[in-house]
JSON list of C-alpha atoms in Angstrom, two decimals:
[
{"chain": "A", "resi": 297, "resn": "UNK", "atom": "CA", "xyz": [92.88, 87.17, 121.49]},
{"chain": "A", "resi": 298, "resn": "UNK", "atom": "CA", "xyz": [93.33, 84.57, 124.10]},
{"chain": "A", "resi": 299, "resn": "UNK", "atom": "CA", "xyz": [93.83, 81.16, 122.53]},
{"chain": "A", "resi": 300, "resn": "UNK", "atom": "CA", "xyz": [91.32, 78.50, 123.99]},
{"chain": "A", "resi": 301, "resn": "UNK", "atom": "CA", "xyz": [93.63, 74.88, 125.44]},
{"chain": "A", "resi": 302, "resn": "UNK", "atom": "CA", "xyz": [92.00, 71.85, 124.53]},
{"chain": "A", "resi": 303, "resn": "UNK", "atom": "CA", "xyz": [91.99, 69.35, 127.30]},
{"chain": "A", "resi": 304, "resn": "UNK", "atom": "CA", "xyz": [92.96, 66.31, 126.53]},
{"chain": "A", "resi": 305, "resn": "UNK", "atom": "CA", "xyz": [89.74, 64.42, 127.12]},
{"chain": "A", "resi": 306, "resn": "UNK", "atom": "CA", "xyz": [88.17, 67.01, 124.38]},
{"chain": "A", "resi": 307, "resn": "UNK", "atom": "CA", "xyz": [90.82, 66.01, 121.23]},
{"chain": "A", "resi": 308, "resn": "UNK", "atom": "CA", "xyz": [91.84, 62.65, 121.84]},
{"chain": "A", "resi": 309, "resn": "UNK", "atom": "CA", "xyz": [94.49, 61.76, 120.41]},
{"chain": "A", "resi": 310, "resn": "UNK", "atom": "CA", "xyz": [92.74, 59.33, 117.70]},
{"chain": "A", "resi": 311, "resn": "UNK", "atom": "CA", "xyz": [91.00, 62.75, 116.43]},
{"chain": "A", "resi": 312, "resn": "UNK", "atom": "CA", "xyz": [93.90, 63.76, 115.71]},
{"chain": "A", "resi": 313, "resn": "UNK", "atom": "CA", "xyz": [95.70, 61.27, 114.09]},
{"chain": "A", "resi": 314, "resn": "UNK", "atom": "CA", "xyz": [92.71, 61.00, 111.61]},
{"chain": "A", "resi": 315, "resn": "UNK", "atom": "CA", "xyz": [92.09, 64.84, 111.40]},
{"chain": "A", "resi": 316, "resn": "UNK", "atom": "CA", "xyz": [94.04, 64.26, 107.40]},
{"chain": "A", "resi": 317, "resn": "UNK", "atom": "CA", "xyz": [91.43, 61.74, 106.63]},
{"chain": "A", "resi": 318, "resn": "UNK", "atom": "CA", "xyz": [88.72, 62.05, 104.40]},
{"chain": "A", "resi": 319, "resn": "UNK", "atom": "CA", "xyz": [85.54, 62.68, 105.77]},
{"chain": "A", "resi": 320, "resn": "UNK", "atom": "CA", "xyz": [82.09, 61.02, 105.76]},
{"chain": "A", "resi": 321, "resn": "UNK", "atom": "CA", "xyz": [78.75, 62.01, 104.32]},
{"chain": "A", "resi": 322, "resn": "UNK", "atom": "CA", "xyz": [78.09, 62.84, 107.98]},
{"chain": "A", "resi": 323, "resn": "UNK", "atom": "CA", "xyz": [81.05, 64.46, 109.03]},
{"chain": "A", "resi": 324, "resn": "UNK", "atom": "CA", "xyz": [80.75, 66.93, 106.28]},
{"chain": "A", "resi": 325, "resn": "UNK", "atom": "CA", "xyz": [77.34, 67.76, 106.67]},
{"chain": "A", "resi": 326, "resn": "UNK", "atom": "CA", "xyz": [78.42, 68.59, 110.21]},
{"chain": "A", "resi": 327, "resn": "UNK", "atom": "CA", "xyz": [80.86, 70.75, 109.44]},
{"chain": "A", "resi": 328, "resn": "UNK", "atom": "CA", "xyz": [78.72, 72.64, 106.88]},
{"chain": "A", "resi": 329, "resn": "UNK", "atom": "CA", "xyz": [76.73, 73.04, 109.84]},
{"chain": "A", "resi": 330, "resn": "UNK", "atom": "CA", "xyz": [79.48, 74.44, 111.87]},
{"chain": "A", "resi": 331, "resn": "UNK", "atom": "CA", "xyz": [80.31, 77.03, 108.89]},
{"chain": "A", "resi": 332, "resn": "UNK", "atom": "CA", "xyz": [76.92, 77.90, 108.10]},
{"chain": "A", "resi": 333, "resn": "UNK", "atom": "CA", "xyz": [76.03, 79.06, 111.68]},
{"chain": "A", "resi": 334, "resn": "UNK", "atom": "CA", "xyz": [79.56, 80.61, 111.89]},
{"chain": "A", "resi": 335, "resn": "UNK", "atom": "CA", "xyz": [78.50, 82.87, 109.16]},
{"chain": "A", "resi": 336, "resn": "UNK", "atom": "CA", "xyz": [75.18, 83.56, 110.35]},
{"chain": "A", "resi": 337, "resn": "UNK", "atom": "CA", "xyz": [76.79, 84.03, 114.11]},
{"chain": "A", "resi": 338, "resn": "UNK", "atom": "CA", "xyz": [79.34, 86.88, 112.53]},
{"chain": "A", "resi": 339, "resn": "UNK", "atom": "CA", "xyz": [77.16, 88.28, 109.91]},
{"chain": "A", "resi": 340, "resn": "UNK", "atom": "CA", "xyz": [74.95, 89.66, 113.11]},
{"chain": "A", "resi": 341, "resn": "UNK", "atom": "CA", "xyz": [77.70, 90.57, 115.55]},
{"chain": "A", "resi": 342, "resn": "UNK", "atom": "CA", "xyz": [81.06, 90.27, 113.85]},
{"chain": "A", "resi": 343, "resn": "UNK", "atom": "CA", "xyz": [84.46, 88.80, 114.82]},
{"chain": "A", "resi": 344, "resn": "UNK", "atom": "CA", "xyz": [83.46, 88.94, 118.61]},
{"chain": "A", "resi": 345, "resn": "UNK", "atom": "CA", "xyz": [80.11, 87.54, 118.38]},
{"chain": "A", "resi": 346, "resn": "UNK", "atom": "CA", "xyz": [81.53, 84.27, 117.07]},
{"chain": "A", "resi": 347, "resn": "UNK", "atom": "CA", "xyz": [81.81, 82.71, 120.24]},
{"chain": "A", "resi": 348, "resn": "UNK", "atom": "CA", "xyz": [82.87, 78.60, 120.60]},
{"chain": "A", "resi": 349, "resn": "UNK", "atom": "CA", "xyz": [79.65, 77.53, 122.86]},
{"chain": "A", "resi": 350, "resn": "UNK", "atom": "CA", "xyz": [76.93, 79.60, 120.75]},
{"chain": "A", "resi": 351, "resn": "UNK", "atom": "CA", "xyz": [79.04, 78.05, 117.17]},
{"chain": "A", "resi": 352, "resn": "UNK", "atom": "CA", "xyz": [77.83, 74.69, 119.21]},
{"chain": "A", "resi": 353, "resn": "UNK", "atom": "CA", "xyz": [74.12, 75.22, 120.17]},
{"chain": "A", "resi": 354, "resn": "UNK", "atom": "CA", "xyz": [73.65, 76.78, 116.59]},
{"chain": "A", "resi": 355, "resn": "UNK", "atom": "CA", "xyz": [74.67, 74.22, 114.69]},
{"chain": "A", "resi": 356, "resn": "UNK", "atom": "CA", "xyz": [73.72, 71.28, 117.08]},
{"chain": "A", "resi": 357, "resn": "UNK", "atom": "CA", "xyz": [76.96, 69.99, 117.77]},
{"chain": "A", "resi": 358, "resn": "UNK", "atom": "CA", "xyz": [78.80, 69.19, 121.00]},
{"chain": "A", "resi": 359, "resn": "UNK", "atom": "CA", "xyz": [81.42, 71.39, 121.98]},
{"chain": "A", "resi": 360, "resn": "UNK", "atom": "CA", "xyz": [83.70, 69.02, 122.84]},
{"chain": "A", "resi": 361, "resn": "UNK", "atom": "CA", "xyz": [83.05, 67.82, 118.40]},
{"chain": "A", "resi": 362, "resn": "UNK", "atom": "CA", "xyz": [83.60, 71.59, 117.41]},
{"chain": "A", "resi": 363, "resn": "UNK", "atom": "CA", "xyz": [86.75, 71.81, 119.03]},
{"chain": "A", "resi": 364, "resn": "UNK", "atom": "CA", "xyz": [87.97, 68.58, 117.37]},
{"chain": "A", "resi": 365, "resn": "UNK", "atom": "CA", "xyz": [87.04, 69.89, 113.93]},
{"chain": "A", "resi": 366, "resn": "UNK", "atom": "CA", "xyz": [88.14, 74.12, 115.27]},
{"chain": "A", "resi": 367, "resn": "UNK", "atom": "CA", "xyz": [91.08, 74.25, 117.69]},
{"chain": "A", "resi": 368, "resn": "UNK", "atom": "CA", "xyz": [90.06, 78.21, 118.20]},
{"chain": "A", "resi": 369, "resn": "UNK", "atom": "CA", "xyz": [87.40, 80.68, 116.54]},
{"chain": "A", "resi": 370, "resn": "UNK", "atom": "CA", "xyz": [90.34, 81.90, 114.56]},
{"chain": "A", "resi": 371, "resn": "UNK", "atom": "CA", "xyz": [90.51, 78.60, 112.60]},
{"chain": "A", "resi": 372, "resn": "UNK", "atom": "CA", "xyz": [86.83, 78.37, 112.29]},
{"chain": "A", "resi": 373, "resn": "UNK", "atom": "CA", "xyz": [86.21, 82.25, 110.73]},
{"chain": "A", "resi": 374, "resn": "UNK", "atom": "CA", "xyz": [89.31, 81.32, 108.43]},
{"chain": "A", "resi": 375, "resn": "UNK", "atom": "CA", "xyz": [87.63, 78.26, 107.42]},
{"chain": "A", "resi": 376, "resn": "UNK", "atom": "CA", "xyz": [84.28, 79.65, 106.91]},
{"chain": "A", "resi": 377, "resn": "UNK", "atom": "CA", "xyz": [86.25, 82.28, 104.64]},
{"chain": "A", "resi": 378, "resn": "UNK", "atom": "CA", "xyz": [87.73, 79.19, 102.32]},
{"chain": "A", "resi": 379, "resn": "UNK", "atom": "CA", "xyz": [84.00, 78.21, 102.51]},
{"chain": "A", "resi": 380, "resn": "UNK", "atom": "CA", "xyz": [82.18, 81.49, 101.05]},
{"chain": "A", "resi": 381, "resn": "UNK", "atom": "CA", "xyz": [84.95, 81.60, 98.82]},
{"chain": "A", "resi": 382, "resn": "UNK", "atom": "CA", "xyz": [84.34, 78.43, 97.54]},
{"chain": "A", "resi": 383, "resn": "UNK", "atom": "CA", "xyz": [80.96, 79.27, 97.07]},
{"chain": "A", "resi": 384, "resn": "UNK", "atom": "CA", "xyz": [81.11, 82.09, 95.70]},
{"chain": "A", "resi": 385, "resn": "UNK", "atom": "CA", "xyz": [83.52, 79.95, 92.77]},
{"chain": "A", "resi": 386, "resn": "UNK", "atom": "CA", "xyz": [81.16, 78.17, 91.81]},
{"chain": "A", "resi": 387, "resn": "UNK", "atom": "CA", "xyz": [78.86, 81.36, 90.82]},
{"chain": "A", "resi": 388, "resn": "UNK", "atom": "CA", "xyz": [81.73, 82.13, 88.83]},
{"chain": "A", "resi": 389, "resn": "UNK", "atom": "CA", "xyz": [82.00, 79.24, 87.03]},
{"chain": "A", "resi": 390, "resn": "UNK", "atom": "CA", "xyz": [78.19, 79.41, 86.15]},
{"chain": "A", "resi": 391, "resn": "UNK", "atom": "CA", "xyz": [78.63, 83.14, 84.92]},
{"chain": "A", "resi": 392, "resn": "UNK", "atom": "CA", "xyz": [82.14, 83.73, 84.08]},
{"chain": "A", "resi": 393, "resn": "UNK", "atom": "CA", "xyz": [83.83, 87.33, 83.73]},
{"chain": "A", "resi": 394, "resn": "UNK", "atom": "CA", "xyz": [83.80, 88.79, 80.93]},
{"chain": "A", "resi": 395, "resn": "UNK", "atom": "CA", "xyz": [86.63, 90.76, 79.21]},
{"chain": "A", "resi": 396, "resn": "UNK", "atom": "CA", "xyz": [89.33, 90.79, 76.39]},
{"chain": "A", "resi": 397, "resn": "UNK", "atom": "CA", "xyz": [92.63, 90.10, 78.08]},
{"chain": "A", "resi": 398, "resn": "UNK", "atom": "CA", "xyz": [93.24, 87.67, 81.24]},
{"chain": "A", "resi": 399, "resn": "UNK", "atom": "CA", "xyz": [93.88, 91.14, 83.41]},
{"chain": "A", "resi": 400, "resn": "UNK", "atom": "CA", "xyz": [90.62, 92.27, 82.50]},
{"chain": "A", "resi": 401, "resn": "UNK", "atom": "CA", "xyz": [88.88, 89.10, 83.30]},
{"chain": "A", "resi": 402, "resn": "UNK", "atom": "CA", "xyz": [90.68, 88.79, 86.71]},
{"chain": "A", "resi": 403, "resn": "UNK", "atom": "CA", "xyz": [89.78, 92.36, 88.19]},
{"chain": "A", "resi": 404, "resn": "UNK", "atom": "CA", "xyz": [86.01, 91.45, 87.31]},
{"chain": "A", "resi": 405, "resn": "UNK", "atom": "CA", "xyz": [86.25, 88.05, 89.42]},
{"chain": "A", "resi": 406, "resn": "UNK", "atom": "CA", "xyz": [87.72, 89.56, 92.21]},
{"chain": "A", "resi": 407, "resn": "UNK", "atom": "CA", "xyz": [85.77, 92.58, 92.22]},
{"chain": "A", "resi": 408, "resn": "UNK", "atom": "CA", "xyz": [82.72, 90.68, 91.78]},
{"chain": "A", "resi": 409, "resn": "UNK", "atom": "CA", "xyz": [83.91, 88.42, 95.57]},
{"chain": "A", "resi": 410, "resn": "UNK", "atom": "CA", "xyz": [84.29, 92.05, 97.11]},
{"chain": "A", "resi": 411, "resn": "UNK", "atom": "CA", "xyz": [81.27, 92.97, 96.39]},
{"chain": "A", "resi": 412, "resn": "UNK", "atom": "CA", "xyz": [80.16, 89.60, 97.73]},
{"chain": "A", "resi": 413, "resn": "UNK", "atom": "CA", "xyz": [82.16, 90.43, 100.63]},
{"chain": "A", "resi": 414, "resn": "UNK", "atom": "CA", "xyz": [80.70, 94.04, 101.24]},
{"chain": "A", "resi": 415, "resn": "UNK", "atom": "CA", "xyz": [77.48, 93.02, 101.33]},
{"chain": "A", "resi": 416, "resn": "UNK", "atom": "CA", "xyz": [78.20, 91.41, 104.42]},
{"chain": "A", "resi": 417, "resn": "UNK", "atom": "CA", "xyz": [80.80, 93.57, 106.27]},
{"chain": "A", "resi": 418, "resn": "UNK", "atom": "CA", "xyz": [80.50, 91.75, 109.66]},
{"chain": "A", "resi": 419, "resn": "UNK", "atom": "CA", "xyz": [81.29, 88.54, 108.02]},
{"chain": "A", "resi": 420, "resn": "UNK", "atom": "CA", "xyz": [83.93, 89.65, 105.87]},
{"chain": "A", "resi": 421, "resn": "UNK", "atom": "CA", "xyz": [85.52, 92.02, 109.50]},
{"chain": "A", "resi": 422, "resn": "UNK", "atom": "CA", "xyz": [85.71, 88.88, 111.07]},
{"chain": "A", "resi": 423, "resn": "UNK", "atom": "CA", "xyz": [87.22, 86.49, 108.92]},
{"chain": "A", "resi": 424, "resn": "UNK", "atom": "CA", "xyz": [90.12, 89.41, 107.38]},
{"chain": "A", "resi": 425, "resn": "UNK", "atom": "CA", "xyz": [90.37, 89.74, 111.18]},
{"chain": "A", "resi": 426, "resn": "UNK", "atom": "CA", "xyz": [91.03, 85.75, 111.93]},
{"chain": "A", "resi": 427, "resn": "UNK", "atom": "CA", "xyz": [92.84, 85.76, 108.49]},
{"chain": "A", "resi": 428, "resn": "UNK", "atom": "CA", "xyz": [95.09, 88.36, 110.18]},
{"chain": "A", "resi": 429, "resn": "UNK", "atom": "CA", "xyz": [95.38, 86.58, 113.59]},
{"chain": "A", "resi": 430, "resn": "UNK", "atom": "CA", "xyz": [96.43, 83.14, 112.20]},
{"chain": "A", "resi": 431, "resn": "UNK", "atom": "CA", "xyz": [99.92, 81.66, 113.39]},
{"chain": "A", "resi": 432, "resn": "UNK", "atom": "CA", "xyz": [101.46, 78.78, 112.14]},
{"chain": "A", "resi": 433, "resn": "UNK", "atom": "CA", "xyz": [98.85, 76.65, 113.56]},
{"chain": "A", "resi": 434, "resn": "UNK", "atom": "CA", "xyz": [95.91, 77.86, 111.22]},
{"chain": "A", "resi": 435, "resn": "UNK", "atom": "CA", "xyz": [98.27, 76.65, 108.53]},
{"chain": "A", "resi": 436, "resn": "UNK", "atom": "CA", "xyz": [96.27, 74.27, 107.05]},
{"chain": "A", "resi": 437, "resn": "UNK", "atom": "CA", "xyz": [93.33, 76.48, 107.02]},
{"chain": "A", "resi": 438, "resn": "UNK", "atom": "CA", "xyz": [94.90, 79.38, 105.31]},
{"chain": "A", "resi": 439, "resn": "UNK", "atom": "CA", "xyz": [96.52, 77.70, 103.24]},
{"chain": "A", "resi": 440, "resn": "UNK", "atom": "CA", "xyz": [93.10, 76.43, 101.72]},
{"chain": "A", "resi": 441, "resn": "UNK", "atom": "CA", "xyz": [91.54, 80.31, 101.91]},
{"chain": "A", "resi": 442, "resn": "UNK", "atom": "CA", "xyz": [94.96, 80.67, 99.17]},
{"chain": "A", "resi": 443, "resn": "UNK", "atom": "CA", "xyz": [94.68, 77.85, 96.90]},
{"chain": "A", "resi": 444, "resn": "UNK", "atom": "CA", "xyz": [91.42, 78.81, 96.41]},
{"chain": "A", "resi": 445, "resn": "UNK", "atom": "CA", "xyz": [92.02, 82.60, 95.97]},
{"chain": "A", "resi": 446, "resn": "UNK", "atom": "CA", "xyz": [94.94, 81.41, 93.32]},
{"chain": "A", "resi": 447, "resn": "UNK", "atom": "CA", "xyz": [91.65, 78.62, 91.75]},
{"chain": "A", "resi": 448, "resn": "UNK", "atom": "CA", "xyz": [89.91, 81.88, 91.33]},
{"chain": "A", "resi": 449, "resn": "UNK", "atom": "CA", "xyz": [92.14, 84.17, 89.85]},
{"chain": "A", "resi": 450, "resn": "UNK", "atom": "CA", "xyz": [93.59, 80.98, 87.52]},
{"chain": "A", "resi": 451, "resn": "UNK", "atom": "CA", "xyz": [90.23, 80.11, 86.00]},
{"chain": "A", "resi": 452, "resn": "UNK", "atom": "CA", "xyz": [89.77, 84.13, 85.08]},
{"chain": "A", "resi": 453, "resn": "UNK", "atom": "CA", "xyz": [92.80, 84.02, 83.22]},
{"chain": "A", "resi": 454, "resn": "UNK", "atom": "CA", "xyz": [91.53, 80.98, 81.08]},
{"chain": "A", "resi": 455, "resn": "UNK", "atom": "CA", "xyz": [91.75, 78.10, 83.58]},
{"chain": "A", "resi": 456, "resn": "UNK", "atom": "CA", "xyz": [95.16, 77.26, 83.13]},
{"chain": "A", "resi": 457, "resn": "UNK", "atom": "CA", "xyz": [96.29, 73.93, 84.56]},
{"chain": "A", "resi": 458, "resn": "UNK", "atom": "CA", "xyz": [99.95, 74.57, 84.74]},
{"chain": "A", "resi": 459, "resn": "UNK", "atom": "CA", "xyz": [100.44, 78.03, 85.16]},
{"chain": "A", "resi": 460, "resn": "UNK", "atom": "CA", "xyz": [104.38, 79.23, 85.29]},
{"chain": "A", "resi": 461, "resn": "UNK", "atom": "CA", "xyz": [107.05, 80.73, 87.82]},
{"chain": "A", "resi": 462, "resn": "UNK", "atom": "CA", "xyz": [105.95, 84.04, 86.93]},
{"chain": "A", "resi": 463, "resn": "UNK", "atom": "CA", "xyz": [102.34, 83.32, 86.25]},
{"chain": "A", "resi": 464, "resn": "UNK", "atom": "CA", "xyz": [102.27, 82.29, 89.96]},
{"chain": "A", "resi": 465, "resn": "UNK", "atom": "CA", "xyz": [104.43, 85.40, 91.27]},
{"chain": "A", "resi": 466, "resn": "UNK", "atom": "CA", "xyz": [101.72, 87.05, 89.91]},
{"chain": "A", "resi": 467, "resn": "UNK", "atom": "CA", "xyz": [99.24, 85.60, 91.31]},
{"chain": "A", "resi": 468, "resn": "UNK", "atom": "CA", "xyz": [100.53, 85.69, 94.91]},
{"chain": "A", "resi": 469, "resn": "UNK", "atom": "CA", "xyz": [100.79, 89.06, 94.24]},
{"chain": "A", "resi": 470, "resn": "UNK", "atom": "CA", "xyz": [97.39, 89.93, 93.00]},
{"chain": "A", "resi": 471, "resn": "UNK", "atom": "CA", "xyz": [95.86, 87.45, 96.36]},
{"chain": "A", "resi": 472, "resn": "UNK", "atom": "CA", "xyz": [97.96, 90.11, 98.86]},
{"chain": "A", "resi": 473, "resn": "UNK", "atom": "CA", "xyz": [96.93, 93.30, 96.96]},
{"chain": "A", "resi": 474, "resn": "UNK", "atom": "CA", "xyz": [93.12, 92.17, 96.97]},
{"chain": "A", "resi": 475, "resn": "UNK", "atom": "CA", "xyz": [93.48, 90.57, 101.23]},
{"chain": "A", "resi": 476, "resn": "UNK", "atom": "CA", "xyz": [94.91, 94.79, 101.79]},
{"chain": "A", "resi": 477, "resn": "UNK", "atom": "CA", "xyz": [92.49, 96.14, 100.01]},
{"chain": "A", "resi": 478, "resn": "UNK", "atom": "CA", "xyz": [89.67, 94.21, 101.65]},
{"chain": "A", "resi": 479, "resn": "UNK", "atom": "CA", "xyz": [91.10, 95.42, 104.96]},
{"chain": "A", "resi": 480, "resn": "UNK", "atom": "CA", "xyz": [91.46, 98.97, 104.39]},
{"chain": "A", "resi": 481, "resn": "UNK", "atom": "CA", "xyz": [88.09, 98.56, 102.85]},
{"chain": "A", "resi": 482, "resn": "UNK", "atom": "CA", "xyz": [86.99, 97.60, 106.41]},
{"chain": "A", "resi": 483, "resn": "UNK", "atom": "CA", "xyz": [88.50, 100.18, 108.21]},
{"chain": "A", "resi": 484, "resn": "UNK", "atom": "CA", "xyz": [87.13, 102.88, 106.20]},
{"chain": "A", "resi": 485, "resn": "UNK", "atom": "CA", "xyz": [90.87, 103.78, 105.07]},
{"chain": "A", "resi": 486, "resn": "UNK", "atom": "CA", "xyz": [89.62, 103.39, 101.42]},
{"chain": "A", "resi": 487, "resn": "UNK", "atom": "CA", "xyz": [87.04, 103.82, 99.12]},
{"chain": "A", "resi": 488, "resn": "UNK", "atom": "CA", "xyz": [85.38, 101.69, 96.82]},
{"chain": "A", "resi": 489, "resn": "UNK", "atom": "CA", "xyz": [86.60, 103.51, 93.89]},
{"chain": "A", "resi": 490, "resn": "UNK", "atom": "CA", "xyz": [90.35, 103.12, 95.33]},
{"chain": "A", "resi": 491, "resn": "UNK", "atom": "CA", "xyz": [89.31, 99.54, 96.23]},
{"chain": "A", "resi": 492, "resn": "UNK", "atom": "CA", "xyz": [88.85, 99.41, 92.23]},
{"chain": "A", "resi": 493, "resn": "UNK", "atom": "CA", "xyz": [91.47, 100.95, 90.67]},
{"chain": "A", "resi": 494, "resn": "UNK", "atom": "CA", "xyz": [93.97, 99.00, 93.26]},
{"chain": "A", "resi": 495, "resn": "UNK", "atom": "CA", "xyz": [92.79, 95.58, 92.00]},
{"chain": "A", "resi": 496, "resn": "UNK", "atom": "CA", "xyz": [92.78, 96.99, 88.12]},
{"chain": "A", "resi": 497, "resn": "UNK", "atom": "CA", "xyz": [96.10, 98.10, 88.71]},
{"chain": "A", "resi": 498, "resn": "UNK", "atom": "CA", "xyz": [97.75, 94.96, 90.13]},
{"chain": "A", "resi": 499, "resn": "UNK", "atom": "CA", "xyz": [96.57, 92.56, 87.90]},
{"chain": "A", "resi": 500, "resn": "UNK", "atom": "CA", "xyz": [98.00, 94.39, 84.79]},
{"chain": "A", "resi": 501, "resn": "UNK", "atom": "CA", "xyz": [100.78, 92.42, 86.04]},
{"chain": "A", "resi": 502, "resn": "UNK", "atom": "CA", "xyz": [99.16, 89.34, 84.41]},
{"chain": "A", "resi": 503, "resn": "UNK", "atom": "CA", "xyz": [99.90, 91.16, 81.18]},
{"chain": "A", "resi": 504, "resn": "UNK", "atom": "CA", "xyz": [103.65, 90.81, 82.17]},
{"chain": "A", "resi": 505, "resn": "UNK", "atom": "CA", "xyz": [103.30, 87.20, 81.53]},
{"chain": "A", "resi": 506, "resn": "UNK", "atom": "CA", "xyz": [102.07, 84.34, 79.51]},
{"chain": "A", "resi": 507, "resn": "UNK", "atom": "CA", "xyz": [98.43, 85.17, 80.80]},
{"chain": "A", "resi": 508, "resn": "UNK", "atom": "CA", "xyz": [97.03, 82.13, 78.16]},
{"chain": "A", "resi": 509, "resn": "UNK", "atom": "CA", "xyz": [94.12, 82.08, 76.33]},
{"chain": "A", "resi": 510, "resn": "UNK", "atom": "CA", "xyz": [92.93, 85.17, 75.84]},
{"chain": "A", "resi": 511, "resn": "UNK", "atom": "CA", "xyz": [95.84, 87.03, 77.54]},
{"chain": "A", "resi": 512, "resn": "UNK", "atom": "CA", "xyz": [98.72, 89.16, 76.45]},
{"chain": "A", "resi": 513, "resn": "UNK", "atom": "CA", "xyz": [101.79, 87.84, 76.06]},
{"chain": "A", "resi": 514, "resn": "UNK", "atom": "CA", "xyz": [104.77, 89.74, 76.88]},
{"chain": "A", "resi": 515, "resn": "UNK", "atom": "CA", "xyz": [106.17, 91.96, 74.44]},
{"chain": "A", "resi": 516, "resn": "UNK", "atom": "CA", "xyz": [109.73, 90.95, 72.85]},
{"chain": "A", "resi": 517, "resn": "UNK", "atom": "CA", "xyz": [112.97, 93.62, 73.03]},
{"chain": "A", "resi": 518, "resn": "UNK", "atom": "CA", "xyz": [115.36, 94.25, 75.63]},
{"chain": "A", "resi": 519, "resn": "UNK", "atom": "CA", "xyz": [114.46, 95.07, 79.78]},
{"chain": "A", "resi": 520, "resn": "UNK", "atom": "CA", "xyz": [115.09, 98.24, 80.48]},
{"chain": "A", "resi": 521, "resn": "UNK", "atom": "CA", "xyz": [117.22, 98.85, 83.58]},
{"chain": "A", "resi": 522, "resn": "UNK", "atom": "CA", "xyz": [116.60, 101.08, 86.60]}
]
């Protein structure tokens, strides 16, 4: 992927400075523009059909403003990703899983975004696919598609607020094994059922831990060694 140079006149530096800030009302109706015709742009043609100059025209924007809010496409279809994921926690929230131990619970959730995610493959190609592609610059954008991966997972396992060391191993865990699946899911390397029985699998790991309400807690007695 060739990364796109912003000239100077496009990202003042005053855009930059203030990139941290809050936004306004208007500024983040703009960018839910920006996202919302990202999505539509991939969901037709994919990681290649997201192009910077159609992004623009779709969502009424100048190009010169999309690049100050999206260096590159990469940090725009990694964005968009934090975005449907976002979405798609609130739908949780409104109709949480259901299940009797904080493993259980978790497997639903994420199953339940997969199959959000497979019902648009082109969308969900492109954004594993920018997911994939992102250096250190896409940081900050990653780093949001994460935290709320882990706000996911956290609220299945009884929304706890200060979840522990190994609560949180866990969890980073679970995130990578559900990201690979998703991508060999896309490449046709595995099958739903294997998609299923990976994600059941790795979050009996929750049950290693203090899972909270509704969890298991570890078992008491001696670890046995390898």
């Amino acid at each position: 992927m060739t990364k796109v140079d912003i000239p100077e006149v496009e990202v003042p530096g005053s855009a930059r400075r203030s990139a941290a800030a809050p936004l306004t009302e208007r500024q983040r109706e703009r960018r839910r523009r920006i996202l919302h015709a990202t999505a539509r742009l991939a969901c037709r043609g994919g990681f290649e059909a997201v192009q910077m100059r159609e992004v623009a025209e779709s969502s009424q924007v100048a190009l010169g403003t999309l690049y100050r809010y999206f260096p590159s496409k990469v940090h725009l279809l990694v964005a968009t990703m934090h975005d449907q994921l976002e979405q798609l926690h609130g739908t949780l929230r409104k109709s949480p899983p259901a299940g009797e131990t904080a493993a259980d619970r978790v497997a639903q959730a994420l199953m339940r975004a997969f199959g959000a995610l497979q019902r648009e493959p082109r969308l969900a190609e492109a954004m594993a696919r920018a997911l994939t592609f992102a250096d250190r610059s896409v940081s900050p954008e990653a780093d949001q598609v994460s935290r709320q991966t882990t706000a996911i997972i956290l609220d299945a396992m009884g929304g706890l607020e200060n979840p522990t060391p190994g609560q949180l191993s866990a969890v980073r865990v679970i995130e990578h094994t559900w990201l690979s699946t998703l991508i060999t899911w896309l490449a046709g390397r595995a099958s739903l059922a294997q998609v299923r029985v990976d994600i059941e699998t790795v979050c009996r790991l929750i049950d290693l831990t203090d899972a909270g309400p509704g969890g298991r807690a570890p078992r008491p007695g001696p670890v046995a060694s390898g």
